[in-house]
Amino acid sequence: MENMATSGPAGTFSCLIVDDSKFARLNAAKTVARIGGRVVGEASNGREALGLYRDLGPDLVLLDITMPEVDGVQALREILKEDGEAKVIIVSSLGHKEMVWRAIGLGAKHFITKPFNPDHAGTVIRSVVEGE
Amino acid sequence: MRYDFISPIVKAAEKVLDSVTQEDIVKGEYALKRSGEIDYGVAIYFKVSGEVDGNMILNMDSATALKIGSLMLGEHLEEVTTLGLDTVAELGNMIVGNVISELNDSGVDMEFSPPLVATREYILRKTGEVEVFQVPLFTSAGEITLNAALSTN
């Protein structure tokens, strides 16, 4: 697992990115940095995600829904059990609607589909971080 | 093979590639082949399950994988690295995700596995000898082929 901050300017919110695809994590990090956020950690599966959430206490989690070992729905359950106020946005390619709706039902705040539309993703992230 | 899936498959693949490459994609001639006849090159494998069973595979040659990876990452890749393969796998994830979403919207209940970068041997072991529908899609990075072997349960 990685524990890092992006090299950009300090942002208004801290973010943990969870995705088994390094490309997807890079893409998400660019979007977060673009709107002034700061990536404080990255995880490639749900098990790593819970550990990092506990250690870092990020303002926001961007959570992929399909991952090996512990998937996004299970990771979401664990994070919310740890912190009922956690702000989690589900990230998913299309074709996983049921899982996405299940995650929303469990308490995820919003979802973003891949491929990212940077403007839309930025708007969703902002709205969740600011509690709109 | 469910031939009524061909149109949503092609539509979804074109949509994602248009978005990723920011250019118009040219469709090649559809083909039907036996799985053993296909030289998969760099292949991303997806298992499909639900009302419809089978698999979908996105494949391309190494040069195309390099170019597509470079395009998506916004940096020049000198060789096919783990990151490059991961990037191409994510492209496959988005394409197949769109395909499944289109089919789900038309009332077909199905889901797909996470992408797997696979060898030809692995693919043949998983699929057996089946009929595969192929759509070649031509981009400025090279040819990307979507292979589908889907049948109703």
PDB file of C-alpha atoms in Angstrom:
ATOM      1  CA  MET A   1       0.000   0.000   0.000  1.00  0.00           C
ATOM      2  CA  GLU A   2       1.085   3.565  -0.586  1.00  0.00           C
ATOM      3  CA  ASN A   3       0.992   6.450   1.869  1.00  0.00           C
ATOM      4  CA  MET A   4       1.752   9.670   0.053  1.00  0.00           C
ATOM      5  CA  ALA A   5       0.636  13.159  -0.841  1.00  0.00           C
ATOM      6  CA  THR A   6       0.563  14.607  -4.328  1.00  0.00           C
ATOM      7  CA  SER A   7       3.205  17.139  -5.099  1.00  0.00           C
ATOM      8  CA  GLY A   8       0.674  19.868  -5.880  1.00  0.00           C
ATOM      9  CA  PRO A   9      -0.351  22.702  -3.568  1.00  0.00           C
ATOM     10  CA  ALA A  10      -2.015  21.874  -0.262  1.00  0.00           C
ATOM     11  CA  GLY A  11      -5.735  21.325  -0.906  1.00  0.00           C
ATOM     12  CA  THR A  12      -8.914  22.082   0.945  1.00  0.00           C
ATOM     13  CA  PHE A  13      -9.664  18.417   1.507  1.00  0.00           C
ATOM     14  CA  SER A  14      -7.743  15.184   1.893  1.00  0.00           C
ATOM     15  CA  CYS A  15      -8.581  12.165  -0.230  1.00  0.00           C
ATOM     16  CA  LEU A  16      -7.922   8.423  -0.137  1.00  0.00           C
ATOM     17  CA  ILE A  17      -8.104   6.740  -3.547  1.00  0.00           C
ATOM     18  CA  VAL A  18      -8.961   3.034  -3.688  1.00  0.00           C
ATOM     19  CA  ASP A  19      -8.758   1.214  -7.029  1.00  0.00           C
ATOM     20  CA  ASP A  20      -6.951  -1.925  -8.200  1.00  0.00           C
ATOM     21  CA  SER A  21      -5.985  -0.129 -11.424  1.00  0.00           C
ATOM     22  CA  LYS A  22      -2.951   2.113 -11.156  1.00  0.00           C
ATOM     23  CA  PHE A  23      -4.118   4.024 -14.215  1.00  0.00           C
ATOM     24  CA  ALA A  24      -7.483   4.677 -12.559  1.00  0.00           C
ATOM     25  CA  ARG A  25      -5.732   5.875  -9.384  1.00  0.00           C
ATOM     26  CA  LEU A  26      -3.547   8.245 -11.416  1.00  0.00           C
ATOM     27  CA  ASN A  27      -6.587   9.600 -13.219  1.00  0.00           C
ATOM     28  CA  ALA A  28      -8.530  10.116 -10.000  1.00  0.00           C
ATOM     29  CA  ALA A  29      -5.520  11.817  -8.393  1.00  0.00           C
ATOM     30  CA  LYS A  30      -5.306  14.292 -11.290  1.00  0.00           C
ATOM     31  CA  THR A  31      -8.989  15.144 -10.872  1.00  0.00           C
ATOM     32  CA  VAL A  32      -8.617  15.632  -7.113  1.00  0.00           C
ATOM     33  CA  ALA A  33      -5.543  17.837  -7.527  1.00  0.00           C
ATOM     34  CA  ARG A  34      -7.262  19.864 -10.248  1.00  0.00           C
ATOM     35  CA  ILE A  35      -9.978  20.981  -7.827  1.00  0.00           C
ATOM     36  CA  GLY A  36      -7.577  21.735  -5.007  1.00  0.00           C
ATOM     37  CA  GLY A  37      -7.740  18.445  -3.094  1.00  0.00           C
ATOM     38  CA  ARG A  38      -4.770  16.512  -1.713  1.00  0.00           C
ATOM     39  CA  VAL A  39      -4.318  12.763  -2.181  1.00  0.00           C
ATOM     40  CA  VAL A  40      -3.021  11.428   1.139  1.00  0.00           C
ATOM     41  CA  GLY A  41      -3.088   7.732   0.334  1.00  0.00           C
ATOM     42  CA  GLU A  42      -3.775   5.087  -2.279  1.00  0.00           C
ATOM     43  CA  ALA A  43      -4.912   1.491  -1.875  1.00  0.00           C
ATOM     44  CA  SER A  44      -5.320  -1.259  -4.453  1.00  0.00           C
ATOM     45  CA  ASN A  45      -7.942  -3.304  -2.601  1.00  0.00           C
ATOM     46  CA  GLY A  46     -10.557  -3.009   0.108  1.00  0.00           C
ATOM     47  CA  ARG A  47      -8.401  -4.554   2.832  1.00  0.00           C
ATOM     48  CA  GLU A  48      -5.672  -1.948   2.351  1.00  0.00           C
ATOM     49  CA  ALA A  49      -8.350   0.748   2.168  1.00  0.00           C
ATOM     50  CA  LEU A  50      -9.682   0.103   5.657  1.00  0.00           C
ATOM     51  CA  GLY A  51      -6.188   0.198   7.159  1.00  0.00           C
ATOM     52  CA  LEU A  52      -5.362   3.452   5.425  1.00  0.00           C
ATOM     53  CA  TYR A  53      -8.712   4.981   6.357  1.00  0.00           C
ATOM     54  CA  ARG A  54      -7.982   4.285  10.016  1.00  0.00           C
ATOM     55  CA  ASP A  55      -4.440   5.667   9.791  1.00  0.00           C
ATOM     56  CA  LEU A  56      -5.153   8.765   7.710  1.00  0.00           C
ATOM     57  CA  GLY A  57      -8.742   9.780   8.453  1.00  0.00           C
ATOM     58  CA  PRO A  58      -9.259  11.382   5.012  1.00  0.00           C
ATOM     59  CA  ASP A  59     -12.066  13.839   4.318  1.00  0.00           C
ATOM     60  CA  LEU A  60     -13.115  11.791   1.300  1.00  0.00           C
ATOM     61  CA  VAL A  61     -12.693   8.289  -0.143  1.00  0.00           C
ATOM     62  CA  LEU A  62     -12.924   7.550  -3.868  1.00  0.00           C
ATOM     63  CA  LEU A  63     -13.725   3.840  -3.891  1.00  0.00           C
ATOM     64  CA  ASP A  64     -13.738   1.498  -6.897  1.00  0.00           C
ATOM     65  CA  ILE A  65     -16.574  -0.977  -6.743  1.00  0.00           C
ATOM     66  CA  THR A  66     -14.862  -4.042  -8.274  1.00  0.00           C
ATOM     67  CA  MET A  67     -11.553  -5.075  -6.764  1.00  0.00           C
ATOM     68  CA  PRO A  68      -9.861  -8.353  -5.893  1.00  0.00           C
ATOM     69  CA  GLU A  69      -9.806  -9.751  -2.337  1.00  0.00           C
ATOM     70  CA  VAL A  70     -12.171  -7.272  -0.697  1.00  0.00           C
ATOM     71  CA  ASP A  71     -14.478  -5.496  -3.134  1.00  0.00           C
ATOM     72  CA  GLY A  72     -15.832  -1.972  -2.929  1.00  0.00           C
ATOM     73  CA  VAL A  73     -19.155  -2.873  -1.331  1.00  0.00           C
ATOM     74  CA  GLN A  74     -17.459  -4.807   1.452  1.00  0.00           C
ATOM     75  CA  ALA A  75     -14.833  -2.095   1.911  1.00  0.00           C
ATOM     76  CA  LEU A  76     -17.593   0.500   2.153  1.00  0.00           C
ATOM     77  CA  ARG A  77     -19.344  -1.542   4.864  1.00  0.00           C
ATOM     78  CA  GLU A  78     -16.110  -1.763   6.856  1.00  0.00           C
ATOM     79  CA  ILE A  79     -15.301   1.936   6.500  1.00  0.00           C
ATOM     80  CA  LEU A  80     -18.796   2.978   7.536  1.00  0.00           C
ATOM     81  CA  LYS A  81     -18.680   0.594  10.495  1.00  0.00           C
ATOM     82  CA  GLU A  82     -15.457   2.345  11.498  1.00  0.00           C
ATOM     83  CA  ASP A  83     -16.835   5.829  10.827  1.00  0.00           C
ATOM     84  CA  GLY A  84     -20.529   6.310  10.170  1.00  0.00           C
ATOM     85  CA  GLU A  85     -19.863   9.850   8.915  1.00  0.00           C
ATOM     86  CA  ALA A  86     -17.321   8.784   6.273  1.00  0.00           C
ATOM     87  CA  LYS A  87     -17.742  10.486   2.916  1.00  0.00           C
ATOM     88  CA  VAL A  88     -17.336   7.852   0.221  1.00  0.00           C
ATOM     89  CA  ILE A  89     -17.880   8.267  -3.511  1.00  0.00           C
ATOM     90  CA  ILE A  90     -18.182   5.051  -5.503  1.00  0.00           C
ATOM     91  CA  VAL A  91     -16.223   4.922  -8.746  1.00  0.00           C
ATOM     92  CA  SER A  92     -17.308   2.374 -11.306  1.00  0.00           C
ATOM     93  CA  SER A  93     -17.253   1.584 -14.973  1.00  0.00           C
ATOM     94  CA  LEU A  94     -20.755   1.140 -16.319  1.00  0.00           C
ATOM     95  CA  GLY A  95     -22.246  -2.319 -16.069  1.00  0.00           C
ATOM     96  CA  HIS A  96     -22.185  -2.590 -12.310  1.00  0.00           C
ATOM     97  CA  LYS A  97     -25.420  -0.726 -11.614  1.00  0.00           C
ATOM     98  CA  GLU A  98     -26.683  -3.138  -8.982  1.00  0.00           C
ATOM     99  CA  MET A  99     -23.477  -2.929  -7.003  1.00  0.00           C
ATOM    100  CA  VAL A 100     -23.465   0.844  -7.263  1.00  0.00           C
ATOM    101  CA  TRP A 101     -27.059   1.097  -6.022  1.00  0.00           C
ATOM    102  CA  ARG A 102     -26.256  -1.339  -3.238  1.00  0.00           C
ATOM    103  CA  ALA A 103     -23.375   0.882  -2.202  1.00  0.00           C
ATOM    104  CA  ILE A 104     -25.561   3.991  -2.281  1.00  0.00           C
ATOM    105  CA  GLY A 105     -28.109   2.132  -0.152  1.00  0.00           C
ATOM    106  CA  LEU A 106     -25.380   1.292   2.338  1.00  0.00           C
ATOM    107  CA  GLY A 107     -24.341   4.910   2.685  1.00  0.00           C
ATOM    108  CA  ALA A 108     -22.023   5.960  -0.133  1.00  0.00           C
ATOM    109  CA  LYS A 109     -22.665   9.621  -0.846  1.00  0.00           C
ATOM    110  CA  HIS A 110     -22.494   9.579  -4.652  1.00  0.00           C
ATOM    111  CA  PHE A 111     -20.999   7.770  -7.627  1.00  0.00           C
ATOM    112  CA  ILE A 112     -18.837   8.603 -10.626  1.00  0.00           C
ATOM    113  CA  THR A 113     -18.606   6.457 -13.752  1.00  0.00           C
ATOM    114  CA  LYS A 114     -15.512   5.697 -15.790  1.00  0.00           C
ATOM    115  CA  PRO A 115     -14.215   7.015 -18.085  1.00  0.00           C
ATOM    116  CA  PHE A 116     -14.081  10.113 -15.898  1.00  0.00           C
ATOM    117  CA  ASN A 117     -15.510  13.304 -17.264  1.00  0.00           C
ATOM    118  CA  PRO A 118     -13.141  15.553 -15.287  1.00  0.00           C
ATOM    119  CA  ASP A 119     -15.617  18.446 -14.975  1.00  0.00           C
ATOM    120  CA  HIS A 120     -18.471  16.214 -13.810  1.00  0.00           C
ATOM    121  CA  ALA A 121     -16.216  14.252 -11.459  1.00  0.00           C
ATOM    122  CA  GLY A 122     -14.901  17.490  -9.977  1.00  0.00           C
ATOM    123  CA  THR A 123     -18.437  18.767  -9.409  1.00  0.00           C
ATOM    124  CA  VAL A 124     -19.512  15.542  -7.699  1.00  0.00           C
ATOM    125  CA  ILE A 125     -16.427  15.490  -5.478  1.00  0.00           C
ATOM    126  CA  ARG A 126     -16.904  19.119  -4.479  1.00  0.00           C
ATOM    127  CA  SER A 127     -20.572  18.588  -3.679  1.00  0.00           C
ATOM    128  CA  VAL A 128     -19.827  15.632  -1.403  1.00  0.00           C
ATOM    129  CA  VAL A 129     -16.871  17.275   0.327  1.00  0.00           C
ATOM    130  CA  GLU A 130     -18.905  20.418   0.984  1.00  0.00           C
ATOM    131  CA  GLY A 131     -21.859  18.354   2.148  1.00  0.00           C
ATOM    132  CA  GLU A 132     -24.367  19.621  -0.443  1.00  0.00           C
TER     133      GLU A 132
ATOM    134  CA  MET B   1     -23.595 -16.534 -30.174  1.00  0.00           C
ATOM    135  CA  ARG B   2     -26.299 -13.937 -29.546  1.00  0.00           C
ATOM    136  CA  TYR B   3     -26.163 -11.886 -32.736  1.00  0.00           C
ATOM    137  CA  ASP B   4     -28.680  -9.398 -31.392  1.00  0.00           C
ATOM    138  CA  PHE B   5     -25.888  -8.203 -29.115  1.00  0.00           C
ATOM    139  CA  ILE B   6     -23.676  -7.095 -31.962  1.00  0.00           C
ATOM    140  CA  SER B   7     -25.156  -3.632 -32.339  1.00  0.00           C
ATOM    141  CA  PRO B   8     -24.947  -2.648 -28.623  1.00  0.00           C
ATOM    142  CA  ILE B   9     -21.442  -4.138 -28.411  1.00  0.00           C
ATOM    143  CA  VAL B  10     -20.175  -2.080 -31.324  1.00  0.00           C
ATOM    144  CA  LYS B  11     -21.980   1.070 -30.167  1.00  0.00           C
ATOM    145  CA  ALA B  12     -20.509   0.824 -26.661  1.00  0.00           C
ATOM    146  CA  ALA B  13     -16.972   0.108 -27.881  1.00  0.00           C
ATOM    147  CA  GLU B  14     -17.026   3.037 -30.307  1.00  0.00           C
ATOM    148  CA  LYS B  15     -18.350   5.372 -27.614  1.00  0.00           C
ATOM    149  CA  VAL B  16     -15.549   4.602 -25.184  1.00  0.00           C
ATOM    150  CA  LEU B  17     -12.789   4.680 -27.802  1.00  0.00           C
ATOM    151  CA  ASP B  18     -14.118   7.989 -29.173  1.00  0.00           C
ATOM    152  CA  SER B  19     -13.948   9.376 -25.663  1.00  0.00           C
ATOM    153  CA  VAL B  20     -10.456   8.037 -24.934  1.00  0.00           C
ATOM    154  CA  THR B  21      -8.835   8.881 -28.272  1.00  0.00           C
ATOM    155  CA  GLN B  22     -10.873  12.034 -28.968  1.00  0.00           C
ATOM    156  CA  GLU B  23     -11.196  11.007 -32.609  1.00  0.00           C
ATOM    157  CA  ASP B  24     -13.615   9.113 -34.820  1.00  0.00           C
ATOM    158  CA  ILE B  25     -13.146   5.373 -34.783  1.00  0.00           C
ATOM    159  CA  VAL B  26     -13.356   3.381 -38.006  1.00  0.00           C
ATOM    160  CA  LYS B  27     -15.129   0.053 -37.807  1.00  0.00           C
ATOM    161  CA  GLY B  28     -13.602  -2.836 -39.718  1.00  0.00           C
ATOM    162  CA  GLU B  29     -15.379  -5.853 -41.169  1.00  0.00           C
ATOM    163  CA  TYR B  30     -17.040  -8.109 -38.660  1.00  0.00           C
ATOM    164  CA  ALA B  31     -15.768 -11.668 -38.591  1.00  0.00           C
ATOM    165  CA  LEU B  32     -16.676 -15.006 -37.081  1.00  0.00           C
ATOM    166  CA  LYS B  33     -13.780 -17.233 -36.115  1.00  0.00           C
ATOM    167  CA  ARG B  34     -13.060 -20.259 -33.999  1.00  0.00           C
ATOM    168  CA  SER B  35     -11.189 -19.246 -30.839  1.00  0.00           C
ATOM    169  CA  GLY B  36      -8.214 -21.441 -31.750  1.00  0.00           C
ATOM    170  CA  GLU B  37      -7.688 -19.413 -34.956  1.00  0.00           C
ATOM    171  CA  ILE B  38      -7.124 -16.130 -33.112  1.00  0.00           C
ATOM    172  CA  ASP B  39      -3.703 -14.726 -32.282  1.00  0.00           C
ATOM    173  CA  TYR B  40      -4.619 -12.626 -29.298  1.00  0.00           C
ATOM    174  CA  GLY B  41      -1.457 -10.521 -28.824  1.00  0.00           C
ATOM    175  CA  VAL B  42      -2.008  -8.245 -25.825  1.00  0.00           C
ATOM    176  CA  ALA B  43      -5.343  -9.549 -24.534  1.00  0.00           C
ATOM    177  CA  ILE B  44      -7.685  -8.403 -21.792  1.00  0.00           C
ATOM    178  CA  TYR B  45     -10.108 -11.123 -20.757  1.00  0.00           C
ATOM    179  CA  PHE B  46     -13.545 -10.739 -19.140  1.00  0.00           C
ATOM    180  CA  LYS B  47     -15.838 -13.491 -18.001  1.00  0.00           C
ATOM    181  CA  VAL B  48     -19.501 -12.695 -18.528  1.00  0.00           C
ATOM    182  CA  SER B  49     -22.252 -14.337 -16.516  1.00  0.00           C
ATOM    183  CA  GLY B  50     -25.944 -14.042 -15.753  1.00  0.00           C
ATOM    184  CA  GLU B  51     -28.710 -14.596 -18.283  1.00  0.00           C
ATOM    185  CA  VAL B  52     -25.933 -14.742 -20.849  1.00  0.00           C
ATOM    186  CA  ASP B  53     -22.727 -16.702 -20.421  1.00  0.00           C
ATOM    187  CA  GLY B  54     -19.388 -16.471 -22.100  1.00  0.00           C
ATOM    188  CA  ASN B  55     -16.541 -14.059 -22.394  1.00  0.00           C
ATOM    189  CA  MET B  56     -15.365 -10.867 -23.998  1.00  0.00           C
ATOM    190  CA  ILE B  57     -11.770 -10.184 -24.928  1.00  0.00           C
ATOM    191  CA  LEU B  58     -10.165  -6.981 -26.049  1.00  0.00           C
ATOM    192  CA  ASN B  59      -6.946  -7.545 -27.975  1.00  0.00           C
ATOM    193  CA  MET B  60      -4.322  -5.616 -29.899  1.00  0.00           C
ATOM    194  CA  ASP B  61      -0.679  -5.939 -30.861  1.00  0.00           C
ATOM    195  CA  SER B  62       2.122  -4.640 -28.629  1.00  0.00           C
ATOM    196  CA  ALA B  63       2.726  -1.510 -30.708  1.00  0.00           C
ATOM    197  CA  THR B  64      -0.938  -0.523 -30.374  1.00  0.00           C
ATOM    198  CA  ALA B  65      -0.917  -1.311 -26.646  1.00  0.00           C
ATOM    199  CA  LEU B  66       2.102   1.007 -26.270  1.00  0.00           C
ATOM    200  CA  LYS B  67       0.448   3.822 -28.188  1.00  0.00           C
ATOM    201  CA  ILE B  68      -2.922   3.494 -26.474  1.00  0.00           C
ATOM    202  CA  GLY B  69      -1.231   3.303 -23.077  1.00  0.00           C
ATOM    203  CA  SER B  70       0.813   6.411 -23.872  1.00  0.00           C
ATOM    204  CA  LEU B  71      -2.301   8.256 -25.060  1.00  0.00           C
ATOM    205  CA  MET B  72      -4.314   7.397 -21.981  1.00  0.00           C
ATOM    206  CA  LEU B  73      -1.497   8.151 -19.546  1.00  0.00           C
ATOM    207  CA  GLY B  74      -0.468  11.340 -21.318  1.00  0.00           C
ATOM    208  CA  GLU B  75       3.171  10.247 -21.343  1.00  0.00           C
ATOM    209  CA  HIS B  76       5.377   8.364 -23.762  1.00  0.00           C
ATOM    210  CA  LEU B  77       5.839   4.685 -22.923  1.00  0.00           C
ATOM    211  CA  GLU B  78       9.031   3.160 -24.321  1.00  0.00           C
ATOM    212  CA  GLU B  79       7.970  -0.421 -23.644  1.00  0.00           C
ATOM    213  CA  VAL B  80       4.951  -2.362 -22.494  1.00  0.00           C
ATOM    214  CA  THR B  81       5.269  -2.020 -18.726  1.00  0.00           C
ATOM    215  CA  THR B  82       2.980  -3.217 -15.955  1.00  0.00           C
ATOM    216  CA  LEU B  83       1.472   0.261 -15.879  1.00  0.00           C
ATOM    217  CA  GLY B  84       0.916   0.152 -19.645  1.00  0.00           C
ATOM    218  CA  LEU B  85      -0.844  -3.213 -19.395  1.00  0.00           C
ATOM    219  CA  ASP B  86      -2.886  -1.980 -16.468  1.00  0.00           C
ATOM    220  CA  THR B  87      -3.914   1.039 -18.514  1.00  0.00           C
ATOM    221  CA  VAL B  88      -5.008  -1.112 -21.441  1.00  0.00           C
ATOM    222  CA  ALA B  89      -6.878  -3.371 -19.005  1.00  0.00           C
ATOM    223  CA  GLU B  90      -8.714  -0.328 -17.725  1.00  0.00           C
ATOM    224  CA  LEU B  91      -9.647   0.581 -21.307  1.00  0.00           C
ATOM    225  CA  GLY B  92     -11.118  -2.893 -21.634  1.00  0.00           C
ATOM    226  CA  ASN B  93     -12.943  -2.414 -18.334  1.00  0.00           C
ATOM    227  CA  MET B  94     -14.586   0.751 -19.625  1.00  0.00           C
ATOM    228  CA  ILE B  95     -15.534  -0.768 -22.983  1.00  0.00           C
ATOM    229  CA  VAL B  96     -16.972  -3.985 -21.558  1.00  0.00           C
ATOM    230  CA  GLY B  97     -18.669  -1.989 -18.802  1.00  0.00           C
ATOM    231  CA  ASN B  98     -20.428   0.093 -21.415  1.00  0.00           C
ATOM    232  CA  VAL B  99     -21.392  -3.013 -23.381  1.00  0.00           C
ATOM    233  CA  ILE B 100     -22.891  -4.673 -20.310  1.00  0.00           C
ATOM    234  CA  SER B 101     -24.665  -1.484 -19.343  1.00  0.00           C
ATOM    235  CA  GLU B 102     -26.256  -1.214 -22.812  1.00  0.00           C
ATOM    236  CA  LEU B 103     -27.388  -4.831 -22.626  1.00  0.00           C
ATOM    237  CA  ASN B 104     -28.652  -4.437 -19.051  1.00  0.00           C
ATOM    238  CA  ASP B 105     -30.674  -1.418 -20.182  1.00  0.00           C
ATOM    239  CA  SER B 106     -32.251  -3.533 -22.897  1.00  0.00           C
ATOM    240  CA  GLY B 107     -33.396  -6.002 -20.257  1.00  0.00           C
ATOM    241  CA  VAL B 108     -30.610  -8.585 -20.302  1.00  0.00           C
ATOM    242  CA  ASP B 109     -29.360  -9.324 -16.813  1.00  0.00           C
ATOM    243  CA  MET B 110     -25.626  -9.924 -16.906  1.00  0.00           C
ATOM    244  CA  GLU B 111     -22.429  -8.952 -15.171  1.00  0.00           C
ATOM    245  CA  PHE B 112     -18.715  -9.162 -15.860  1.00  0.00           C
ATOM    246  CA  SER B 113     -15.516  -9.959 -14.048  1.00  0.00           C
ATOM    247  CA  PRO B 114     -12.684  -7.490 -13.402  1.00  0.00           C
ATOM    248  CA  PRO B 115     -10.246  -7.330 -16.347  1.00  0.00           C
ATOM    249  CA  LEU B 116      -7.448  -9.863 -16.601  1.00  0.00           C
ATOM    250  CA  VAL B 117      -4.384  -9.451 -18.802  1.00  0.00           C
ATOM    251  CA  ALA B 118      -4.258 -12.946 -20.266  1.00  0.00           C
ATOM    252  CA  THR B 119      -2.111 -15.119 -22.484  1.00  0.00           C
ATOM    253  CA  ARG B 120      -3.526 -16.959 -25.478  1.00  0.00           C
ATOM    254  CA  GLU B 121      -3.068 -20.250 -23.642  1.00  0.00           C
ATOM    255  CA  TYR B 122      -5.103 -19.026 -20.663  1.00  0.00           C
ATOM    256  CA  ILE B 123      -7.863 -17.751 -22.929  1.00  0.00           C
ATOM    257  CA  LEU B 124      -8.135 -21.023 -24.834  1.00  0.00           C
ATOM    258  CA  ARG B 125      -8.142 -22.965 -21.591  1.00  0.00           C
ATOM    259  CA  LYS B 126     -10.991 -20.824 -20.260  1.00  0.00           C
ATOM    260  CA  THR B 127     -13.078 -20.583 -23.407  1.00  0.00           C
ATOM    261  CA  GLY B 128     -12.485 -23.919 -25.052  1.00  0.00           C
ATOM    262  CA  GLU B 129     -13.102 -24.089 -28.787  1.00  0.00           C
ATOM    263  CA  VAL B 130     -15.967 -21.661 -29.391  1.00  0.00           C
ATOM    264  CA  GLU B 131     -17.257 -19.405 -32.104  1.00  0.00           C
ATOM    265  CA  VAL B 132     -16.085 -15.846 -31.569  1.00  0.00           C
ATOM    266  CA  PHE B 133     -17.582 -12.727 -33.064  1.00  0.00           C
ATOM    267  CA  GLN B 134     -14.952 -10.086 -33.822  1.00  0.00           C
ATOM    268  CA  VAL B 135     -15.252  -6.341 -34.338  1.00  0.00           C
ATOM    269  CA  PRO B 136     -12.019  -4.651 -35.421  1.00  0.00           C
ATOM    270  CA  LEU B 137     -11.882  -0.982 -34.509  1.00  0.00           C
ATOM    271  CA  PHE B 138      -9.261   1.218 -36.124  1.00  0.00           C
ATOM    272  CA  THR B 139      -7.810   4.093 -34.160  1.00  0.00           C
ATOM    273  CA  SER B 140      -4.771   6.275 -34.843  1.00  0.00           C
ATOM    274  CA  ALA B 141      -2.949   4.093 -32.282  1.00  0.00           C
ATOM    275  CA  GLY B 142      -3.698   0.953 -34.280  1.00  0.00           C
ATOM    276  CA  GLU B 143      -6.271  -1.808 -34.481  1.00  0.00           C
ATOM    277  CA  ILE B 144      -8.152  -2.905 -31.384  1.00  0.00           C
ATOM    278  CA  THR B 145     -10.365  -5.958 -31.694  1.00  0.00           C
ATOM    279  CA  LEU B 146     -13.315  -6.727 -29.519  1.00  0.00           C
ATOM    280  CA  ASN B 147     -14.004 -10.460 -29.372  1.00  0.00           C
ATOM    281  CA  ALA B 148     -17.280 -11.764 -27.984  1.00  0.00           C
ATOM    282  CA  ALA B 149     -18.483 -15.298 -27.369  1.00  0.00           C
ATOM    283  CA  LEU B 150     -21.861 -14.932 -25.654  1.00  0.00           C
ATOM    284  CA  SER B 151     -24.744 -17.360 -25.512  1.00  0.00           C
ATOM    285  CA  THR B 152     -27.967 -17.571 -23.583  1.00  0.00           C
ATOM    286  CA  ASN B 153     -28.086 -19.774 -20.529  1.00  0.00           C
TER     287      ASN B 153
END
